Structures are given as structure tokens and as C-alpha cells.
Coordinates of C-alpha atoms in Angstrom, one line a residue:
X1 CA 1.3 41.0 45.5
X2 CA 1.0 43.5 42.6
X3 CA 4.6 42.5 41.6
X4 CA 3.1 39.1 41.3
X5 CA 0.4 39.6 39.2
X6 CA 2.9 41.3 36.8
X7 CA 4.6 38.3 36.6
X8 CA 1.7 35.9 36.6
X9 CA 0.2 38.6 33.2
X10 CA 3.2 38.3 31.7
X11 CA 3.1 34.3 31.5
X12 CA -0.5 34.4 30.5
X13 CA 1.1 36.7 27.4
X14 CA 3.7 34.8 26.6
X15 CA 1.6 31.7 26.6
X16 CA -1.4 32.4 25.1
X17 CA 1.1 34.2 22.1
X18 CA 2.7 30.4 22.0
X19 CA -1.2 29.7 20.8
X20 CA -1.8 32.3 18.5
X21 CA 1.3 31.3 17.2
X22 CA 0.0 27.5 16.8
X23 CA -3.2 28.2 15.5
X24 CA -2.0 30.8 12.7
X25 CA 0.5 27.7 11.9
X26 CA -2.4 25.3 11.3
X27 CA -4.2 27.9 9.4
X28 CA -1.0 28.7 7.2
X29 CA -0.7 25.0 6.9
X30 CA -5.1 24.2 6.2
X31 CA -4.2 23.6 2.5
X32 CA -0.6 21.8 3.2
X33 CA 0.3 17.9 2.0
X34 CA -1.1 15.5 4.8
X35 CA -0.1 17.9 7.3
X36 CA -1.4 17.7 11.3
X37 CA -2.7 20.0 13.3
X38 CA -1.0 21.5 16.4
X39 CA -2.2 21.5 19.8
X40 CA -0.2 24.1 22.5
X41 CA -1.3 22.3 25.9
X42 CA -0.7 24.8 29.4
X43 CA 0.0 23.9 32.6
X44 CA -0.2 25.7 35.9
X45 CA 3.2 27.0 37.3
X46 CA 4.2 26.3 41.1
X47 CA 2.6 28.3 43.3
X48 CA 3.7 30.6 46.1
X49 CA 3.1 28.3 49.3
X50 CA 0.9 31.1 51.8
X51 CA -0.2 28.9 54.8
X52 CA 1.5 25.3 54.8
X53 CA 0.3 21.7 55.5
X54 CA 1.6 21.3 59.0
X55 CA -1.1 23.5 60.9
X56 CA -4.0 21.9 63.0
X57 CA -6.9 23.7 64.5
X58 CA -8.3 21.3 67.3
X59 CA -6.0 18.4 66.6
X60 CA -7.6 18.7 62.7
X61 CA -5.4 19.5 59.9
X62 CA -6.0 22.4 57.9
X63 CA -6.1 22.7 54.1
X64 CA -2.4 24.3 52.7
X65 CA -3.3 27.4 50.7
X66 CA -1.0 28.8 47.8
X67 CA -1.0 30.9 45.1
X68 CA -0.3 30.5 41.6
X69 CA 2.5 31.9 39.3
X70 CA 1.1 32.2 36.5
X71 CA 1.0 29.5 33.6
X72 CA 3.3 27.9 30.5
X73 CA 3.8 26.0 27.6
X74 CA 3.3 22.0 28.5
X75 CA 3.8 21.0 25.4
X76 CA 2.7 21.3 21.8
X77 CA 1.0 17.8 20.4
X78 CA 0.5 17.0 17.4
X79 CA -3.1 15.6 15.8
X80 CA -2.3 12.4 14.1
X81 CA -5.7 11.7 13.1
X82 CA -6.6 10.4 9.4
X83 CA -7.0 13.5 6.9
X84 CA -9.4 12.9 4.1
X85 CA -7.9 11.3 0.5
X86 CA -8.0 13.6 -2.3
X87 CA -8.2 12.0 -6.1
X88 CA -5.5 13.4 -8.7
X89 CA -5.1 11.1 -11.4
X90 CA -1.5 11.0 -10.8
X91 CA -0.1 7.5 -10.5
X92 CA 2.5 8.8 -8.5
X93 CA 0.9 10.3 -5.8
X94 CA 0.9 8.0 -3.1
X95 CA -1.8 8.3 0.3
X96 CA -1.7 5.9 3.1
X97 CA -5.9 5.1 4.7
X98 CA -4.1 4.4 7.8
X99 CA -1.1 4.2 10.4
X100 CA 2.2 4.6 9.3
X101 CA 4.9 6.9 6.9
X102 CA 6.2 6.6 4.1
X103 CA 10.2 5.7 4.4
X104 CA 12.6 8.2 2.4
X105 CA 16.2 8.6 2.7
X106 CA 18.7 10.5 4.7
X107 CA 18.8 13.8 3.4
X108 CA 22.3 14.6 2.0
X109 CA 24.4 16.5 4.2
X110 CA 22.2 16.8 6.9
X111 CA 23.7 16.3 10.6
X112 CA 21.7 13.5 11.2
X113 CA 22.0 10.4 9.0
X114 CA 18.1 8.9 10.4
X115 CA 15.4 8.1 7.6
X116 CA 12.9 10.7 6.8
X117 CA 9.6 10.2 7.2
X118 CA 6.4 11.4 5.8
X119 CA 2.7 11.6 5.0
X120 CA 3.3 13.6 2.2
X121 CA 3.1 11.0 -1.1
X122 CA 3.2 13.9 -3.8
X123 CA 6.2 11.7 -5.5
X124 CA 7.5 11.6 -9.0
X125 CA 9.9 9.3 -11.0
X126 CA 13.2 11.2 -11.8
X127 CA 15.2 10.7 -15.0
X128 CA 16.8 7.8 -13.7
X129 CA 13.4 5.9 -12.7
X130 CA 13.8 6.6 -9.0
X131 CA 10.9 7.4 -7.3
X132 CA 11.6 10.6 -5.2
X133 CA 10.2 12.7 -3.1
X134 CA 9.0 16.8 -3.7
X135 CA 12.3 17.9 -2.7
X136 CA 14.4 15.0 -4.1
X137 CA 15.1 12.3 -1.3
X138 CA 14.7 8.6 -2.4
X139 CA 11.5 6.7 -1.0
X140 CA 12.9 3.4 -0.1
X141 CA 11.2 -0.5 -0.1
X142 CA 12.3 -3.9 -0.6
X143 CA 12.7 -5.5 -4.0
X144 CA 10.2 -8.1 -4.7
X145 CA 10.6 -11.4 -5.6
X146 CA 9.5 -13.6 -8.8
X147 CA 6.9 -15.1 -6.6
X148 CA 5.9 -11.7 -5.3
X149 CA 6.9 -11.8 -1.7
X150 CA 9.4 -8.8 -0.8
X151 CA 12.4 -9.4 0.6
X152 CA 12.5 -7.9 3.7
X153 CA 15.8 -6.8 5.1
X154 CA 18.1 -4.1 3.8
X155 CA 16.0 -1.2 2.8
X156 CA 16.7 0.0 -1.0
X157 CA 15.5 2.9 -3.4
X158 CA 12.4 2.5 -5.3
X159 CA 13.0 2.1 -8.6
X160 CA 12.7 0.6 -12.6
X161 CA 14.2 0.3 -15.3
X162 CA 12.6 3.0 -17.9
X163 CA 13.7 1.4 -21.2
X164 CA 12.4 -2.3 -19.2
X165 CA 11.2 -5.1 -21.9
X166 CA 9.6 -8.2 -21.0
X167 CA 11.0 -11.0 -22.5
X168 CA 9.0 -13.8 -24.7
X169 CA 7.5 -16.9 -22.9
X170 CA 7.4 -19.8 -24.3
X171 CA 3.8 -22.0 -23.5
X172 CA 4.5 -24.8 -20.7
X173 CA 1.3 -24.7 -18.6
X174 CA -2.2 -24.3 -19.8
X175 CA -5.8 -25.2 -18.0
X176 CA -9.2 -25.8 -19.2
X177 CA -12.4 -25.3 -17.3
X178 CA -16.0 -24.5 -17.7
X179 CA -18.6 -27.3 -18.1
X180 CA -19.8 -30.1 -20.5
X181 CA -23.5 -30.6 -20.3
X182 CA -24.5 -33.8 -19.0
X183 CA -27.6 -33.5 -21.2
X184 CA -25.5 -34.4 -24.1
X185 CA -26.6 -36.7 -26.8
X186 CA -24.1 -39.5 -27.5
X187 CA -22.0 -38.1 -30.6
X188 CA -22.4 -34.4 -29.5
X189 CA -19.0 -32.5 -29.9
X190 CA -17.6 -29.1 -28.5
X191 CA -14.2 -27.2 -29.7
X192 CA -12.5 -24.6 -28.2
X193 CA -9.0 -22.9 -28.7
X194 CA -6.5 -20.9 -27.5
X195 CA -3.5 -19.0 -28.6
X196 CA 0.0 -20.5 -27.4
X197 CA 3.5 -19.2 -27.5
X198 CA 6.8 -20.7 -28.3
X199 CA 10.7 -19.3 -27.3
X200 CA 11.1 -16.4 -29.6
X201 CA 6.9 -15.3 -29.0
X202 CA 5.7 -16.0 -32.1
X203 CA 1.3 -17.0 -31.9
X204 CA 0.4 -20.6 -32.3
X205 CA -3.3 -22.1 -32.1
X206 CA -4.2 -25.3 -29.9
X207 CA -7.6 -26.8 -30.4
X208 CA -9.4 -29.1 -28.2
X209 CA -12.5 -31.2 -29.6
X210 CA -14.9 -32.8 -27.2
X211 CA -16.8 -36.0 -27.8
X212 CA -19.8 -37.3 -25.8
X213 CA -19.8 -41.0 -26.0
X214 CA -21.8 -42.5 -23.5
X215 CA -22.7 -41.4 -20.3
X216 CA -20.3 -39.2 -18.0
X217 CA -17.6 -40.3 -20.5
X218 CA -16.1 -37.9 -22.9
X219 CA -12.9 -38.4 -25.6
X220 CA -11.2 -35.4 -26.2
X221 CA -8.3 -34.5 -28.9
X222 CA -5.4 -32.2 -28.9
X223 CA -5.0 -30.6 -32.7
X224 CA -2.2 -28.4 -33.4
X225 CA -2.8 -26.2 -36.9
X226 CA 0.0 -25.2 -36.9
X227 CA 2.4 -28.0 -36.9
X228 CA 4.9 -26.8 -33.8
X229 CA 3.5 -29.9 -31.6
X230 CA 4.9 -33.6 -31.9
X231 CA 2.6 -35.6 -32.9
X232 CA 2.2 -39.0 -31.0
X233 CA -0.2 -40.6 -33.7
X234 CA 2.2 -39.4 -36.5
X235 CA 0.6 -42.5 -38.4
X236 CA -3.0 -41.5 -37.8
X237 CA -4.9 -39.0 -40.2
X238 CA -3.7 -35.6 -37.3
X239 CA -7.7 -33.8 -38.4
X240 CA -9.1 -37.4 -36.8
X241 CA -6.4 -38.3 -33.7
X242 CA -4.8 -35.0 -33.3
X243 CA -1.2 -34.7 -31.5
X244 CA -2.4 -36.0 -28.4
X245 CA -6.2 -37.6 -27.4
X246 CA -8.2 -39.4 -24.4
X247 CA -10.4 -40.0 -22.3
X248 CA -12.3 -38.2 -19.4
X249 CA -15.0 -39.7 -17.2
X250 CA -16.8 -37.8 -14.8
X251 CA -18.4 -38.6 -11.1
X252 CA -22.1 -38.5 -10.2
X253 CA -21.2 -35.0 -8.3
X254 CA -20.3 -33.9 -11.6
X255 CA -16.0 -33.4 -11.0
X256 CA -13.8 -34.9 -13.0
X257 CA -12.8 -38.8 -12.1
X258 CA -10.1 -39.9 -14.3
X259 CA -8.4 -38.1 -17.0
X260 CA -7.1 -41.2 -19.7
X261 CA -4.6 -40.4 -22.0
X262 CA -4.2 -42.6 -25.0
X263 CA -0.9 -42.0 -26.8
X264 CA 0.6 -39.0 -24.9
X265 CA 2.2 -38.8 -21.6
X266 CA 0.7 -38.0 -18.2
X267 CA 0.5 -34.3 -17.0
X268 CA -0.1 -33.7 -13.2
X269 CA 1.8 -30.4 -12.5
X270 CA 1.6 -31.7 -8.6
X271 CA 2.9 -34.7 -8.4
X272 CA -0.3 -36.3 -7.2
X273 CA -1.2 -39.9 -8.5
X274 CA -3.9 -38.6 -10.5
X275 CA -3.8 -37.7 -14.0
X276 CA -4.9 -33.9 -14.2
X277 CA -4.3 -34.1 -17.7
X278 CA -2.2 -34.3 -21.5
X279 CA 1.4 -33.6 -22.0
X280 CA 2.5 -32.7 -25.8
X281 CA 6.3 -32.4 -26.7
X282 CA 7.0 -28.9 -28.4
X283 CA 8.8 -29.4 -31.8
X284 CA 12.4 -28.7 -31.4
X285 CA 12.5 -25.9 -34.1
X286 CA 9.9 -23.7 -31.5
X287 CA 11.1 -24.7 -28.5
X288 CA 14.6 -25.9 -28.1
X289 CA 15.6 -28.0 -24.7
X290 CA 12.3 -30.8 -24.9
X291 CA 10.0 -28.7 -23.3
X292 CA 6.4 -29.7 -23.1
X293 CA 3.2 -28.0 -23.1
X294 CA 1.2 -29.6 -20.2
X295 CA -3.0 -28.7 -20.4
X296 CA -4.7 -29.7 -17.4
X297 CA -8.5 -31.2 -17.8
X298 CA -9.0 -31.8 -13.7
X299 CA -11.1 -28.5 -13.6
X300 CA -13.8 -29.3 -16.1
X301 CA -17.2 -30.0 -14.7
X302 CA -20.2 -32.1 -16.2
X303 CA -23.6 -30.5 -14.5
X304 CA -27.0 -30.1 -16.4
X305 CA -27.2 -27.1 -18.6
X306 CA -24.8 -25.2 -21.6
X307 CA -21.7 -26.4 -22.4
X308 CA -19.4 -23.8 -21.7
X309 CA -15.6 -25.0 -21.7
X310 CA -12.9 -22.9 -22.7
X311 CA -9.5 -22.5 -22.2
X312 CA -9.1 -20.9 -18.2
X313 CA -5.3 -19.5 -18.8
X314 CA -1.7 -20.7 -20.0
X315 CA 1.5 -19.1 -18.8
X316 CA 3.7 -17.9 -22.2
X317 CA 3.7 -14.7 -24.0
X318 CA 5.2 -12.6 -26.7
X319 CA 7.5 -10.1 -25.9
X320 CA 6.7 -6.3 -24.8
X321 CA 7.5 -3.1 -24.8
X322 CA 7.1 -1.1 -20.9
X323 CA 3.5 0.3 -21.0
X324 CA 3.6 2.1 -18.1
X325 CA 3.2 1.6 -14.1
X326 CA 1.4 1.5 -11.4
X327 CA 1.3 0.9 -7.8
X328 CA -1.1 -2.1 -6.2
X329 CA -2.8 -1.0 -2.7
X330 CA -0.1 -3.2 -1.1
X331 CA 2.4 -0.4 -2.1
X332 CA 3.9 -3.0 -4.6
X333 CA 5.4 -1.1 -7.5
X334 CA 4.1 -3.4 -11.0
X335 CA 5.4 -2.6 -14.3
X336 CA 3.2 -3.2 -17.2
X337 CA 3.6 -4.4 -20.7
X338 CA 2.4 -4.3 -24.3
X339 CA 2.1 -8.2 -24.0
X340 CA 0.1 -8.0 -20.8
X341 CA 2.7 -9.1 -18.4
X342 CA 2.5 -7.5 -14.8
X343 CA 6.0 -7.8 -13.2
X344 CA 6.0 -6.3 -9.7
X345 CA 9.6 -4.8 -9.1
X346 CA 9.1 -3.0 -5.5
X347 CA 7.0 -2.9 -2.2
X348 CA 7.2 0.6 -0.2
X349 CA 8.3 0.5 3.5
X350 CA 5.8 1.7 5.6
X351 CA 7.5 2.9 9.2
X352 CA 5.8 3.4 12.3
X353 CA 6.9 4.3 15.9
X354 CA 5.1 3.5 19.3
X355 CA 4.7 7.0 20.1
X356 CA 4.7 9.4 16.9
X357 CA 3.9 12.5 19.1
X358 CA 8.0 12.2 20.0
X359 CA 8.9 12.0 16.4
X360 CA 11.0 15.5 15.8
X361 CA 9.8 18.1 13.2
X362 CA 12.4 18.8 10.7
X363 CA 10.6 20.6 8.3
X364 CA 9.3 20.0 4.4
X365 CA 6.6 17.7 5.8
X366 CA 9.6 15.3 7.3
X367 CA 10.0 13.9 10.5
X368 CA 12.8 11.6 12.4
X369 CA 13.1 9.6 15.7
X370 CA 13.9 10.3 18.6
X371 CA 14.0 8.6 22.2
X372 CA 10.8 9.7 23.0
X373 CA 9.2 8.3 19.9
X374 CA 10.8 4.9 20.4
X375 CA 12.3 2.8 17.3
X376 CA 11.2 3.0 14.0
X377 CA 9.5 0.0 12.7
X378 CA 9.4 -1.3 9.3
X379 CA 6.2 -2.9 7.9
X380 CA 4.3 -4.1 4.6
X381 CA 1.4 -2.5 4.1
X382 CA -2.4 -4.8 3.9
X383 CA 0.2 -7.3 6.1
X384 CA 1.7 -6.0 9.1
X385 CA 0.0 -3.1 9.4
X386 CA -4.1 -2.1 8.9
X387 CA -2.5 0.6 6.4
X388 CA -3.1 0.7 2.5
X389 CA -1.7 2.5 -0.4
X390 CA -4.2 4.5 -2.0
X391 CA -2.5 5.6 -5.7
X392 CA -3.6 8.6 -7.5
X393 CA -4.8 10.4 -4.2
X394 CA -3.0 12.9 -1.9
X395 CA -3.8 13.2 1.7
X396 CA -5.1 16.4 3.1
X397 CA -4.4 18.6 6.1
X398 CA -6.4 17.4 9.0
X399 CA -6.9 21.1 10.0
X400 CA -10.6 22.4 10.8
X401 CA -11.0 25.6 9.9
X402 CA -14.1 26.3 12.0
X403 CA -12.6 25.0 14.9
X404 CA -9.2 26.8 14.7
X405 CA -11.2 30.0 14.1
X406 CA -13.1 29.6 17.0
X407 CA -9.5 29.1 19.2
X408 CA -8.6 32.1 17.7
X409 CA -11.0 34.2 19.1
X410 CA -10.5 32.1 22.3
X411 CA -6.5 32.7 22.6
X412 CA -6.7 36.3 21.0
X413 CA -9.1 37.2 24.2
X414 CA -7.2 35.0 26.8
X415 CA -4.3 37.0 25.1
X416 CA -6.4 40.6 26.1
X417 CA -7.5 39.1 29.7
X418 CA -3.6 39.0 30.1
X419 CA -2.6 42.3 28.9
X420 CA -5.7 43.5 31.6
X421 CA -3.7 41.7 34.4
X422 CA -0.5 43.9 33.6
X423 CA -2.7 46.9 33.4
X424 CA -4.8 46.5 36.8
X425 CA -1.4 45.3 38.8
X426 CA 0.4 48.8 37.2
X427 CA -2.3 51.1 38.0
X428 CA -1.9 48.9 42.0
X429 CA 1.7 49.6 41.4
X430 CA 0.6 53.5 41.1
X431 CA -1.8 54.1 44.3
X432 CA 0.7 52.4 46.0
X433 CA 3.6 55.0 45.0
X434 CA 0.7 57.9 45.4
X435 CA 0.5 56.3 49.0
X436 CA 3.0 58.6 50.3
X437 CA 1.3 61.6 49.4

């Protein structure tokens, strides 16, 4: 029996050093990049069967008795739990308020060819514009479309261009909103402008003039300063008719009713019966190929109160130089420019598995998959997954320091209480060689 209890002090050593050694890791690791605390879970060993199943005392069975062998290792889990997000001002650093990893690629001549992944969003831009991880892998995404959805598929490295211009714009679309007061007196007008662009991004002025002239009716006209729109009323005085003018009449809710256009064509940008609106041709030295710059009236309102119409919006620009670059909480990558253009290039990848506690370890804050962990699944973040992309923050260790102090203590005396079993079955050991004295 005192043999045994060797052997069941012995596990108890070797187990509860398999905690110290856990614990110390999570301290080591309290001020580490998104890491997650260790858990070494024991398990009772078989025990040493002393009076089996099969007897019966007066036709009753009797309970089996057996004794233990000690304890071991289960298994070592790891805490996936959300660590807190830490501001840096960094654009690059990257956290994820949620499930999921960040997608890198394989590391270069590694035995395994699996995707990295990792919590760890302390990324830079190298001198080729790839975004990169601390230690160099590439953190891969989709590419991302003109209309901004990614497109899912093949994953691909992160990246931009660094010497990235946006080129000029010229002005095909523009809309005007606000309201015109319906207390307006018969003869009361109301101008507003905006700036418009034309193929090479030069700055060109559009004016709108509003005329009340009777009740919810209201002539407008299109004046062009600058001379770069055709004129349709090229016989008319253009400071009276303008380049384009008409009518707009208004319902008793207020919206917009008909749009009339007088001497220019119809705009309705989608294909609706109703006139939204004035097309005016560009000139041909601005804009070659007959484009048109289409301004849509539907969104004007006419309620009691200020008149307060302006110009909502229009869709050209000048060209510009790469500002710099950001990334959206959708884990978009958007460039910016000098001219105010937002061009999103990227979306990260954000992987998850069924079971991350299977995921293997392999170091530098990476992990990979394994059967345990089941496959790794690719997802957008904000879309398939309750994850987003918090830029400028890191993610910090999940570790408590209280708490791993305390287990300490605990697994530093379950560590003694072992050692004391060893030294009470030796000192056994000894009566029972001083026995045959």
C-alpha cells in the first residue's frame, strides 16, 4: 500500500507541476497581444479494484470499493473569452469585439501549408503596401468591388497601391433637396449653386433660380457661368432662360408632383414614367462622348417654414493625390484622397471554427486547424458573423492577475500536499524495513 501512495504522490507532483507551469505561462503572457488564458483540467486515474461488484450479502448487492491511483493531466483549455480593446492611434492595429481570427498566410517553409490564425492585429503596411503581420506573414481578404461588395472566393493578400491617384470625374448625376416655403409670396425667388466637374477636373459653377408663381407651382432655371453647358434657349437672353428651365408643381402633402421641363430633355435616372428632373448636354470641348449632366428635382419638398434648398450631392471630381488609409468597422480597407474620394480596395477575412479549443498552438500568437477544431470558416465581418473591426485598438490578454495568483498559491500547496504523500509513504516504507528488528 505504501508503494502505492508513492506512486499516487508522484502523479499529484507531476500534475500539479503541469499547473504551476500553466499559471506562470498566463502570468508571463498577462501583458501579451490578445493572448488567452490557460486552463490545466485533472482527472482521476483508474483505481485499484479492492472488493468487486459481483458480491451479495442477503440476496442484496454490495457497493464495489477501489482505490485510486493517483491523478493527471485531462487536458489544457484554453479561455477564449473577449479581452478588453486598447486605443493606440495606429491605423494599423486591427481588434476584433467578437468571434473570429484574423486570416494570414502560410508561413514560408513551414511543414504545414494551413493559414495562420490570430487575435493579434498589431499589423503594419510593408514597403510594398502589403499589410503584414509582426513577424511578416501576409493578412489575406477579398478584393472589393466598384459597388463595394467583396468578392468572395479565392483568398488574396491585403494590399494598395502606395503611389495610388484617383482619377478626375467628370459631373453626370446631381440632386437637389431641401424645401421651398409654401408661405411664399407670388414673385419670391431662391438661388443656389454648386460646383461641377468636367473630364480633365477642372471646377465649373451650376446655378439654379427658383420662382414662386402661384400656388404649389414653382419655375426654376438652370444657368451655367461658365459657359461648358449647351444651351437649349441659345436664342433667349441665357441671365433670363438659362441653359435649361421648367416647371415644378407640388402636392397638398407637400412632395413633389410633376417636374416640367420646357426646352431640355427629361432626366429620370430610373426609368420610371415620372420626370425626376433636367438633363443638360455638356459642351463637347469639357466633356467629349455627349455626356449629360442630369440634376434631379423629385426630392425637394414644399412645407410651411424657411426655404432651405440646396444642392444634396453630384458624383464628379478633380483628381487626387493618396491621402492616406483607413480601415471601416467592416474590415474594408478604404483609400483616401486629396479630392475626397473614398475607394474601398479590400475586406479582411475573418475565420472561425466550430470548436477553437482544437485549434493547435504554433506559437507567435498563431494558431491552425486541426480535426478536432473542425473546418475553418471564412466570413465578412458586421455580415456573417456578430464580429467588428475595431481600428486603432489592440486586444489585450484575457489574463486576471488576481485570479491566477490566487491558483498559484492553490497549485504551489497541492504541489507541497504531494511532496507530504512521498514523505509519509517513505517514512511507512522505513517502519516497515525496521520491522524485522
Amino acid at each position: 500500500m505504501s508503494l502505492q501512495s508513492l506512486s499516487t504522490g508522484v502523479s499529484g507532483l507531476r500534475s500539479h507541476q503541469t499547473r504551476l507551469d500553466t499559471v506562470s505561462n498566463n502570468i508571463a503572457n498577462s501583458s501579451t497581444t490578445a493572448f488567452k488564458r490557460q486552463r490545466a483540467a485533472f482527472s482521476e486515474e483508474l483505481g485499484q479494484e479492492i472488493l468487486g461488484v459481483g458480491r451479495t450479502a442477503g440476496g442484496s448487492a454490495i457497493n464495489p470499493s477501489k482505490v485510486g491511483r493517483g491523478v493527471s493531466v485531462a487536458s489544457i483549455d484554453r479561455n477564449f473569452s473577449q479581452g478588453s480593446l486598447n486605443d493606440t492611434g495606429i491605423k494599423t492595429d486591427l481588434a476584433l469585439n467578437g468571434d473570429g481570427f484574423f486570416v494570414a498566410s502560410p508561413k514560408s517553409g513551414a511543414a504545414s501549408d494551413q493559414r495562420r490564425l490570430t487575435r493579434a492585429g498589431n499589423f503594419t503596411f510593408n514597403q510594398n503596401g502589403e499589410l503584414v503581420t509582426a513577424n511578416g506573414l501576409n493578412v489575406q481578404g477579398w478584393e472589393v468591388g466598384e459597388d463595394g461588395t467583396a468578392n468572395t472566393g479565392e483568398l488574396k493578400n491585403v494590399q494598395f497601391d502606395p503611389n495610388a491617384q484617383s482619377a478626375a470625374k467628370a459631373t453626370t448625376e446631381a440632386e437637389v433637396g431641401g424645401n421651398l416655403s409654401a408661405d411664399a409670396e407670388v414673385g419670391d425667388t431662391s438661388e443656389i449653386s454648386s460646383v461641377i466637374y468636367d473630364e480633365q477636373g477642372k471646377a465649373h459653377n451650376v446655378v439654379i433660380n427658383f420662382e414662386n408663381i402661384s400656388e404649389d407651382t414653382w419655375n426654376y432655371t438652370v444657368k451655367d457661368p461658365d459657359g461648358v453647358l449647351e444651351d437649349e434657349n441659345a436664342a433667349s437672353p441665357p441671365d433670363e432662360d438659362g441653359v435649361a428651365n421648367g416647371t415644378i408643381k407640388f402636392k397638398d402633402n407637400g412632395s413633389v408632383d410633376t417636374v416640367g421641363v420646357n426646352e431640355a430633355g427629361n432626366f429620370n435616372p430610373d426609368g420610371g414614367p415620372n420626370n425626376d428632373g433636367v438633363s443638360i448636354e455638356w459642351e463637347s470641348n469639357a466633356v467629349q462622348g455627349g455626356k449629360s449632366l442630369g440634376i434631379s428635382l423629385r426630392d425637394i419638398t414644399q412645407f410651411s417654414g424657411s426655404t432651405t434648398s440646396k444642392f444634396q450631392g453630384q458624383n464628379g471630381n478633380s483628381s487626387g493625390e493618396l491621402s492616406g488609409v483607413q480601415f471601416t468597422p467592416e474590415g474594408k480597407l478604404q483609400l483616401n484622397y486629396t479630392n475626397g474620394v473614398q475607394e474601398e480596395e479590400y475586406q479582411l477575412a475573418i475565420g472561425d471554427v466550430n470548436n477553437p479549443n482544437g485549434l493547435e498552438q504554433q506559437g507567435e500568437n498563431f494558431f491552425t486547424t486541426t480535426g478536432a477544431s473542425g473546418d475553418l470558416q471564412l466570413g465578412q465581418a458586421g455580415r456573417d458573423l456578430q464580429t467588428s473591426v475595431v481600428s486603432g485598438a489592440l486586444e489585450s490578454s484575457n489574463v486576471d492577475l488576481a485570479k491566477e495568483f490566487s491558483d498559484l498559491i492553490r497549485a504551489q500547496r497541492s504541489y507541497q500536499a504531494s511532496s507530504q504523500i512521498i514523505t509519509t509513504a517513505d517514512e511507512v516504507l522505513n517502519q516497515t524495513v525496521q520491522l524485522k528488528r
